[in-house]
Amino acid sequence: MADDFHLYGSEELTPSALRDVVRESLGCSFEERESGFKGGIYYLRKEQGGGTISIEANWVDGDGYPAEPDFPEHRTLLYVTNPTQRDHDRLSQTSGLRLLRRTRVD
């Protein structure tokens, strides 16, 4: 089975603000977690069937590189694995959120 990875970004919203927007848009809740590999606090939702949604800061590491160096202007990142068409449509219509990359792995 192929996996579909979507990366969205927001230039304006903080991770907690984006969590609230996505929670309202998709009708789901998130677990707050903390990781040094993700720049501190981030929000995670695991879906049945293997999909995940992660909201993280585009934090800058000790060497000055952002987590997503191709998109340094986006302060908050939304990673979605195997989104439903409904979720993709809703996220694509969310104000302040932009699809940055889509990768399909067979």
Short mmCIF file of C-alpha atoms in Angstrom, two decimals:
data_model
loop_
_atom_site.label_atom_id
_atom_site.label_comp_id
_atom_site.label_asym_id
_atom_site.label_seq_id
_atom_site.Cartn_x
_atom_site.Cartn_y
_atom_site.Cartn_z
CA MET A 1 0.00 0.00 0.00
CA ALA A 2 1.24 3.48 -0.88
CA ASP A 3 1.60 6.25 1.66
CA ASP A 4 0.69 9.85 0.95
CA PHE A 5 2.56 12.59 2.85
CA HIS A 6 1.31 16.18 2.84
CA LEU A 7 3.16 19.15 4.31
CA TYR A 8 1.22 22.34 4.97
CA GLY A 9 2.63 25.54 6.39
CA SER A 10 1.44 28.73 8.02
CA GLU A 11 3.34 31.99 8.08
CA GLU A 12 1.06 33.57 10.71
CA LEU A 13 -0.25 30.91 13.09
CA THR A 14 1.59 29.51 16.10
CA PRO A 15 1.46 25.74 16.62
CA SER A 16 -1.21 26.08 19.35
CA ALA A 17 -3.31 28.44 17.21
CA LEU A 18 -3.06 26.08 14.23
CA ARG A 19 -4.02 23.17 16.48
CA ASP A 20 -7.24 25.02 17.37
CA VAL A 21 -7.98 25.82 13.72
CA VAL A 22 -7.37 22.24 12.57
CA ARG A 23 -9.36 20.83 15.50
CA GLU A 24 -12.32 22.98 14.43
CA SER A 25 -11.90 22.22 10.72
CA LEU A 26 -11.48 18.45 11.02
CA GLY A 27 -13.37 17.84 14.26
CA CYS A 28 -10.51 16.00 15.95
CA SER A 29 -8.41 16.35 19.08
CA PHE A 30 -4.66 16.37 19.56
CA GLU A 31 -2.27 15.08 22.19
CA GLU A 32 0.32 17.59 23.37
CA ARG A 33 3.85 16.20 23.35
CA GLU A 34 7.36 17.48 23.80
CA SER A 35 10.52 16.55 21.91
CA GLY A 36 13.93 18.11 21.45
CA PHE A 37 13.93 16.70 17.92
CA LYS A 38 10.81 18.73 17.10
CA GLY A 39 11.77 21.97 18.78
CA GLY A 40 9.78 21.53 21.99
CA ILE A 41 5.99 21.31 22.25
CA TYR A 42 4.13 19.79 19.30
CA TYR A 43 0.67 18.30 18.75
CA LEU A 44 -0.06 14.80 17.48
CA ARG A 45 -3.13 12.92 16.30
CA LYS A 46 -2.91 9.25 15.33
CA GLU A 47 -5.70 8.06 13.06
CA GLN A 48 -7.00 4.53 12.77
CA GLY A 49 -5.49 2.90 9.72
CA GLY A 50 -2.05 4.45 10.15
CA GLY A 51 -2.63 8.11 9.36
CA THR A 52 -1.11 10.82 11.52
CA ILE A 53 -1.38 14.58 11.89
CA SER A 54 1.46 16.49 13.53
CA ILE A 55 1.61 20.25 14.17
CA GLU A 56 5.09 21.59 14.86
CA ALA A 57 7.12 24.78 14.87
CA ASN A 58 9.53 25.23 11.99
CA TRP A 59 12.21 25.61 14.64
CA VAL A 60 15.80 26.52 13.96
CA ASP A 61 18.47 24.12 15.21
CA GLY A 62 21.77 25.04 16.86
CA ASP A 63 23.46 25.39 13.46
CA GLY A 64 20.84 27.88 12.24
CA TYR A 65 18.85 25.52 10.00
CA PRO A 66 15.04 25.40 10.16
CA ALA A 67 13.29 22.01 10.35
CA GLU A 68 12.03 22.59 6.79
CA PRO A 69 14.80 24.65 5.14
CA ASP A 70 12.87 24.96 1.85
CA PHE A 71 10.13 26.87 3.68
CA PRO A 72 11.80 29.12 6.29
CA GLU A 73 9.04 31.74 6.07
CA HIS A 74 6.47 29.25 7.42
CA ARG A 75 6.69 29.40 11.21
CA THR A 76 4.33 26.47 11.77
CA LEU A 77 4.20 23.14 9.93
CA LEU A 78 1.39 20.64 9.60
CA TYR A 79 2.41 17.11 8.57
CA VAL A 80 -0.39 14.79 7.45
CA THR A 81 0.14 11.15 6.56
CA ASN A 82 -2.52 9.44 4.44
CA PRO A 83 -5.19 12.14 4.68
CA THR A 84 -8.70 11.38 3.52
CA GLN A 85 -9.95 13.41 0.57
CA ARG A 86 -12.33 15.16 2.99
CA ASP A 87 -9.46 16.18 5.28
CA HIS A 88 -7.31 17.34 2.37
CA ASP A 89 -10.18 19.44 0.99
CA ARG A 90 -10.86 21.05 4.37
CA LEU A 91 -7.20 21.77 5.08
CA SER A 92 -6.73 23.23 1.59
CA GLN A 93 -9.57 25.67 2.29
CA THR A 94 -8.26 26.71 5.71
CA SER A 95 -7.31 30.37 5.87
CA GLY A 96 -3.64 30.96 6.65
CA LEU A 97 -2.62 27.41 5.68
CA ARG A 98 -0.91 26.44 2.43
CA LEU A 99 0.00 23.05 0.94
CA LEU A 100 3.78 23.13 0.55
CA ARG A 101 4.61 19.61 -0.57
CA ARG A 102 2.90 16.33 -1.38
CA THR A 103 4.85 13.09 -1.66
CA ARG A 104 3.52 9.66 -2.53
CA VAL A 105 5.63 6.62 -1.67
CA ASP A 106 4.70 3.27 -3.21
#
